[in-house]
Amino acid sequence: MKEKTLSIIKPDAVAKGAIGQIIDCFTENGLKIAALKMIHMSQREAEGFYAVHKERPFFGSLTEFMISGPAVVMVLCGENAIKKNRELMGATNPAEAAEGTLRKRFATDIEKNAVHGSDAPETARTEISYFFPELEIVNA
Ligand code: IDP
Ligand code: MG
């Protein structure tokens, strides 16, 4: 099934100069880019994006990290894009991420873990519309 998912190259990976390698990984694995922009999130935007985690002990530190520098937000599109993106990303904790995954290659730690990917169709819809109006998404 053709799907869309939201991907974020987080500030740590942008700072490491890994934008190109991460995008290559997506496109070499059959995902297409339907929207892409570089943003520097405000505190409010980061807190809104991660609102589901607001009761977690790491919420303050996570949102601080997400506003620490620019990030790249993208809509990826393709067959089973949500699951495929999560597989390419690897486990949340890079210490547990499989060899060759983006988090294994580029993450610093469980918080500064290089990339975000939506985890289900409903969250993909909400997260995409959080950053992109319909008009900014092409038919990839
Ligand atoms: P996911 O990004 O793999 O879906 P989630 O559990 O949804 O993982 O957590 C969202 C983000 O919160 C993670 O990507 C990571 O940046 C951060 N995070 C998750 N667990 C921890 C933790 O135990 N300590 C610090 N940060 C965490
Ligand atoms: Mg998640």
PDB file of C-alpha atoms and ligand atoms in Angstrom:
ATOM      1  CA  MET A   1       0.000   0.000   0.000  1.00  0.00           C
ATOM      2  CA  LYS A   2       1.351   3.404  -0.961  1.00  0.00           C
ATOM      3  CA  GLU A   3       1.711   5.579   2.128  1.00  0.00           C
ATOM      4  CA  LYS A   4       3.109   8.893   3.292  1.00  0.00           C
ATOM      5  CA  THR A   5       5.097   9.379   6.467  1.00  0.00           C
ATOM      6  CA  LEU A   6       6.803  12.260   8.242  1.00  0.00           C
ATOM      7  CA  SER A   7      10.572  12.153   8.588  1.00  0.00           C
ATOM      8  CA  ILE A   8      12.743  14.594  10.519  1.00  0.00           C
ATOM      9  CA  ILE A   9      16.509  14.853  10.308  1.00  0.00           C
ATOM     10  CA  LYS A  10      17.065  16.056  13.861  1.00  0.00           C
ATOM     11  CA  PRO A  11      19.471  18.879  14.844  1.00  0.00           C
ATOM     12  CA  ASP A  12      22.299  16.498  15.859  1.00  0.00           C
ATOM     13  CA  ALA A  13      22.410  14.860  12.415  1.00  0.00           C
ATOM     14  CA  VAL A  14      22.134  18.214  10.621  1.00  0.00           C
ATOM     15  CA  ALA A  15      25.068  19.493  12.723  1.00  0.00           C
ATOM     16  CA  LYS A  16      27.095  16.401  11.791  1.00  0.00           C
ATOM     17  CA  GLY A  17      26.631  17.173   8.087  1.00  0.00           C
ATOM     18  CA  ALA A  18      24.622  14.006   7.514  1.00  0.00           C
ATOM     19  CA  ILE A  19      21.619  15.443   5.601  1.00  0.00           C
ATOM     20  CA  GLY A  20      22.841  14.153   2.233  1.00  0.00           C
ATOM     21  CA  GLN A  21      23.680  10.646   3.439  1.00  0.00           C
ATOM     22  CA  ILE A  22      20.328  10.308   5.206  1.00  0.00           C
ATOM     23  CA  ILE A  23      18.363  11.448   2.149  1.00  0.00           C
ATOM     24  CA  ASP A  24      20.435   9.046  -0.014  1.00  0.00           C
ATOM     25  CA  CYS A  25      19.462   6.195   2.308  1.00  0.00           C
ATOM     26  CA  PHE A  26      15.751   6.954   1.836  1.00  0.00           C
ATOM     27  CA  THR A  27      15.880   7.352  -1.928  1.00  0.00           C
ATOM     28  CA  GLU A  28      18.167   4.324  -2.443  1.00  0.00           C
ATOM     29  CA  ASN A  29      15.628   2.256  -0.516  1.00  0.00           C
ATOM     30  CA  GLY A  30      12.627   3.162  -2.616  1.00  0.00           C
ATOM     31  CA  LEU A  31      11.200   6.094  -0.665  1.00  0.00           C
ATOM     32  CA  LYS A  32      10.428   9.296  -2.577  1.00  0.00           C
ATOM     33  CA  ILE A  33      10.407  12.827  -1.246  1.00  0.00           C
ATOM     34  CA  ALA A  34       6.989  14.459  -1.491  1.00  0.00           C
ATOM     35  CA  ALA A  35       7.915  17.556   0.571  1.00  0.00           C
ATOM     36  CA  LEU A  36      11.064  18.894   2.198  1.00  0.00           C
ATOM     37  CA  LYS A  37      12.147  21.980   4.105  1.00  0.00           C
ATOM     38  CA  MET A  38      14.692  23.143   6.643  1.00  0.00           C
ATOM     39  CA  ILE A  39      13.272  24.710   9.795  1.00  0.00           C
ATOM     40  CA  HIS A  40      14.503  25.888  13.173  1.00  0.00           C
ATOM     41  CA  MET A  41      11.690  24.951  15.563  1.00  0.00           C
ATOM     42  CA  SER A  42      10.479  27.284  18.263  1.00  0.00           C
ATOM     43  CA  GLN A  43       9.930  25.964  21.784  1.00  0.00           C
ATOM     44  CA  ARG A  44       6.184  25.994  21.160  1.00  0.00           C
ATOM     45  CA  GLU A  45       6.494  24.057  17.903  1.00  0.00           C
ATOM     46  CA  ALA A  46       8.748  21.403  19.478  1.00  0.00           C
ATOM     47  CA  GLU A  47       6.466  21.013  22.510  1.00  0.00           C
ATOM     48  CA  GLY A  48       3.421  20.718  20.243  1.00  0.00           C
ATOM     49  CA  PHE A  49       5.083  18.127  18.032  1.00  0.00           C
ATOM     50  CA  TYR A  50       6.103  15.941  20.992  1.00  0.00           C
ATOM     51  CA  ALA A  51       2.938  16.629  23.050  1.00  0.00           C
ATOM     52  CA  VAL A  52       2.300  12.859  23.442  1.00  0.00           C
ATOM     53  CA  HIS A  53       5.496  12.686  25.502  1.00  0.00           C
ATOM     54  CA  LYS A  54       4.806  15.668  27.766  1.00  0.00           C
ATOM     55  CA  GLU A  55       4.514  13.575  30.927  1.00  0.00           C
ATOM     56  CA  ARG A  56       7.802  11.742  30.270  1.00  0.00           C
ATOM     57  CA  PRO A  57      10.850  12.679  32.393  1.00  0.00           C
ATOM     58  CA  PHE A  58      12.881  13.477  29.270  1.00  0.00           C
ATOM     59  CA  PHE A  59      10.323  15.900  27.732  1.00  0.00           C
ATOM     60  CA  GLY A  60      12.154  19.121  28.727  1.00  0.00           C
ATOM     61  CA  SER A  61      15.508  17.891  27.551  1.00  0.00           C
ATOM     62  CA  LEU A  62      14.033  16.448  24.308  1.00  0.00           C
ATOM     63  CA  THR A  63      12.325  19.708  23.326  1.00  0.00           C
ATOM     64  CA  GLU A  64      15.460  21.681  24.209  1.00  0.00           C
ATOM     65  CA  PHE A  65      17.450  19.405  21.902  1.00  0.00           C
ATOM     66  CA  MET A  66      14.895  19.782  19.086  1.00  0.00           C
ATOM     67  CA  ILE A  67      15.238  23.603  19.197  1.00  0.00           C
ATOM     68  CA  SER A  68      19.050  23.536  19.507  1.00  0.00           C
ATOM     69  CA  GLY A  69      19.577  23.980  15.766  1.00  0.00           C
ATOM     70  CA  PRO A  70      17.967  23.560  12.372  1.00  0.00           C
ATOM     71  CA  ALA A  71      16.200  20.352  11.386  1.00  0.00           C
ATOM     72  CA  VAL A  72      14.992  18.992   8.046  1.00  0.00           C
ATOM     73  CA  VAL A  73      11.353  17.947   7.863  1.00  0.00           C
ATOM     74  CA  MET A  74      10.223  15.741   4.988  1.00  0.00           C
ATOM     75  CA  VAL A  75       7.252  13.828   3.714  1.00  0.00           C
ATOM     76  CA  LEU A  76       8.408  10.440   2.428  1.00  0.00           C
ATOM     77  CA  CYS A  77       6.188   8.446   0.147  1.00  0.00           C
ATOM     78  CA  GLY A  78       6.181   4.844  -1.122  1.00  0.00           C
ATOM     79  CA  GLU A  79       5.023   1.263  -0.522  1.00  0.00           C
ATOM     80  CA  ASN A  80       4.674   0.719   3.246  1.00  0.00           C
ATOM     81  CA  ALA A  81       6.555   3.982   3.772  1.00  0.00           C
ATOM     82  CA  ILE A  82       5.805   4.150   7.510  1.00  0.00           C
ATOM     83  CA  LYS A  83       7.266   0.728   8.314  1.00  0.00           C
ATOM     84  CA  LYS A  84      10.089   1.017   5.782  1.00  0.00           C
ATOM     85  CA  ASN A  85      11.208   4.332   7.250  1.00  0.00           C
ATOM     86  CA  ARG A  86      11.136   2.887  10.791  1.00  0.00           C
ATOM     87  CA  GLU A  87      13.266  -0.062   9.620  1.00  0.00           C
ATOM     88  CA  LEU A  88      15.815   2.231   7.972  1.00  0.00           C
ATOM     89  CA  MET A  89      15.923   4.353  11.159  1.00  0.00           C
ATOM     90  CA  GLY A  90      16.605   1.493  13.579  1.00  0.00           C
ATOM     91  CA  ALA A  91      15.814   1.281  17.297  1.00  0.00           C
ATOM     92  CA  THR A  92      15.220   4.452  19.362  1.00  0.00           C
ATOM     93  CA  ASN A  93      18.359   3.719  21.377  1.00  0.00           C
ATOM     94  CA  PRO A  94      21.327   3.630  18.976  1.00  0.00           C
ATOM     95  CA  ALA A  95      23.035   1.123  21.279  1.00  0.00           C
ATOM     96  CA  GLU A  96      20.263  -1.298  20.296  1.00  0.00           C
ATOM     97  CA  ALA A  97      19.973  -0.258  16.642  1.00  0.00           C
ATOM     98  CA  ALA A  98      20.914  -2.787  13.959  1.00  0.00           C
ATOM     99  CA  GLU A  99      24.107  -2.372  11.949  1.00  0.00           C
ATOM    100  CA  GLY A 100      23.665  -0.072   8.957  1.00  0.00           C
ATOM    101  CA  THR A 101      20.544   1.689  10.268  1.00  0.00           C
ATOM    102  CA  LEU A 102      20.469   5.487  10.330  1.00  0.00           C
ATOM    103  CA  ARG A 103      20.480   5.637  14.112  1.00  0.00           C
ATOM    104  CA  LYS A 104      23.387   3.209  14.333  1.00  0.00           C
ATOM    105  CA  ARG A 105      25.284   5.330  11.803  1.00  0.00           C
ATOM    106  CA  PHE A 106      24.440   8.850  12.953  1.00  0.00           C
ATOM    107  CA  ALA A 107      22.845   8.969  16.437  1.00  0.00           C
ATOM    108  CA  THR A 108      24.711  10.218  19.487  1.00  0.00           C
ATOM    109  CA  ASP A 109      22.502   8.697  22.212  1.00  0.00           C
ATOM    110  CA  ILE A 110      18.902   7.678  22.969  1.00  0.00           C
ATOM    111  CA  GLU A 111      17.788  11.332  22.904  1.00  0.00           C
ATOM    112  CA  LYS A 112      19.975  12.784  20.166  1.00  0.00           C
ATOM    113  CA  ASN A 113      19.092   9.988  17.805  1.00  0.00           C
ATOM    114  CA  ALA A 114      19.395  11.612  14.375  1.00  0.00           C
ATOM    115  CA  VAL A 115      15.976  10.933  12.880  1.00  0.00           C
ATOM    116  CA  HIS A 116      12.252  10.853  13.564  1.00  0.00           C
ATOM    117  CA  GLY A 117       9.668   8.758  11.745  1.00  0.00           C
ATOM    118  CA  SER A 118       5.901   8.491  12.221  1.00  0.00           C
ATOM    119  CA  ASP A 119       4.868   5.199  13.846  1.00  0.00           C
ATOM    120  CA  ALA A 120       1.355   4.600  12.399  1.00  0.00           C
ATOM    121  CA  PRO A 121      -1.033   5.911   9.693  1.00  0.00           C
ATOM    122  CA  GLU A 122      -2.937   8.170  12.091  1.00  0.00           C
ATOM    123  CA  THR A 123       0.219   9.740  13.564  1.00  0.00           C
ATOM    124  CA  ALA A 124       1.658  10.118  10.037  1.00  0.00           C
ATOM    125  CA  ARG A 125      -1.412  12.161   9.005  1.00  0.00           C
ATOM    126  CA  THR A 126      -1.273  14.375  12.087  1.00  0.00           C
ATOM    127  CA  GLU A 127       2.498  14.865  11.938  1.00  0.00           C
ATOM    128  CA  ILE A 128       2.533  15.669   8.203  1.00  0.00           C
ATOM    129  CA  SER A 129      -0.193  18.293   8.603  1.00  0.00           C
ATOM    130  CA  TYR A 130       1.672  19.732  11.615  1.00  0.00           C
ATOM    131  CA  PHE A 131       4.467  20.910   9.286  1.00  0.00           C
ATOM    132  CA  PHE A 132       3.044  20.905   5.760  1.00  0.00           C
ATOM    133  CA  PRO A 133      -0.103  22.405   4.261  1.00  0.00           C
ATOM    134  CA  GLU A 134      -1.578  20.210   1.493  1.00  0.00           C
ATOM    135  CA  LEU A 135      -0.266  22.653  -1.149  1.00  0.00           C
ATOM    136  CA  GLU A 136       3.382  21.979  -0.193  1.00  0.00           C
ATOM    137  CA  ILE A 137       3.120  18.222  -0.791  1.00  0.00           C
ATOM    138  CA  VAL A 138       3.758  17.001  -4.328  1.00  0.00           C
ATOM    139  CA  ASN A 139       2.485  13.819  -5.932  1.00  0.00           C
ATOM    140  CA  ALA A 140       5.770  11.892  -5.694  1.00  0.00           C
TER     141      ALA A 140
HETATM  142  P1  IDP B   1      10.880   6.927  18.437  1.00  0.00           P
HETATM  143  O1  IDP B   1      11.451   8.258  17.982  1.00  0.00           O
HETATM  144  O2  IDP B   1      11.782   5.769  18.105  1.00  0.00           O
HETATM  145  O3  IDP B   1       9.457   6.709  17.960  1.00  0.00           O
HETATM  146  P2  IDP B   1       9.743   7.527  21.072  1.00  0.00           P
HETATM  147  O4  IDP B   1       9.621   6.553  22.186  1.00  0.00           O
HETATM  148  O5  IDP B   1       8.489   7.933  20.349  1.00  0.00           O
HETATM  149  O6  IDP B   1      10.842   6.949  20.049  1.00  0.00           O
HETATM  150  O7  IDP B   1      10.446   8.828  21.671  1.00  0.00           O
HETATM  151  C1  IDP B   1      10.484  10.040  20.946  1.00  0.00           C
HETATM  152  C2  IDP B   1      11.876  10.627  21.067  1.00  0.00           C
HETATM  153  O8  IDP B   1      12.123  10.963  22.436  1.00  0.00           O
HETATM  154  C3  IDP B   1      13.022   9.690  20.701  1.00  0.00           C
HETATM  155  O9  IDP B   1      13.266   9.611  19.309  1.00  0.00           O
HETATM  156  C4  IDP B   1      14.181  10.312  21.442  1.00  0.00           C
HETATM  157  O10 IDP B   1      14.682  11.474  20.779  1.00  0.00           O
HETATM  158  C5  IDP B   1      13.493  10.749  22.743  1.00  0.00           C
HETATM  159  N1  IDP B   1      13.580   9.713  23.793  1.00  0.00           N
HETATM  160  C6  IDP B   1      12.906   8.531  23.840  1.00  0.00           C
HETATM  161  N2  IDP B   1      13.216   7.830  24.949  1.00  0.00           N
HETATM  162  C7  IDP B   1      14.110   8.587  25.627  1.00  0.00           C
HETATM  163  C8  IDP B   1      14.822   8.411  26.874  1.00  0.00           C
HETATM  164  O11 IDP B   1      14.678   7.415  27.582  1.00  0.00           O
HETATM  165  N3  IDP B   1      15.667   9.426  27.227  1.00  0.00           N
HETATM  166  C9  IDP B   1      15.846  10.561  26.470  1.00  0.00           C
HETATM  167  N4  IDP B   1      15.196  10.765  25.316  1.00  0.00           N
HETATM  168  C10 IDP B   1      14.344   9.794  24.892  1.00  0.00           C
HETATM  169 MG    MG B   2       7.721   7.757  18.416  1.00  0.00          MG
END
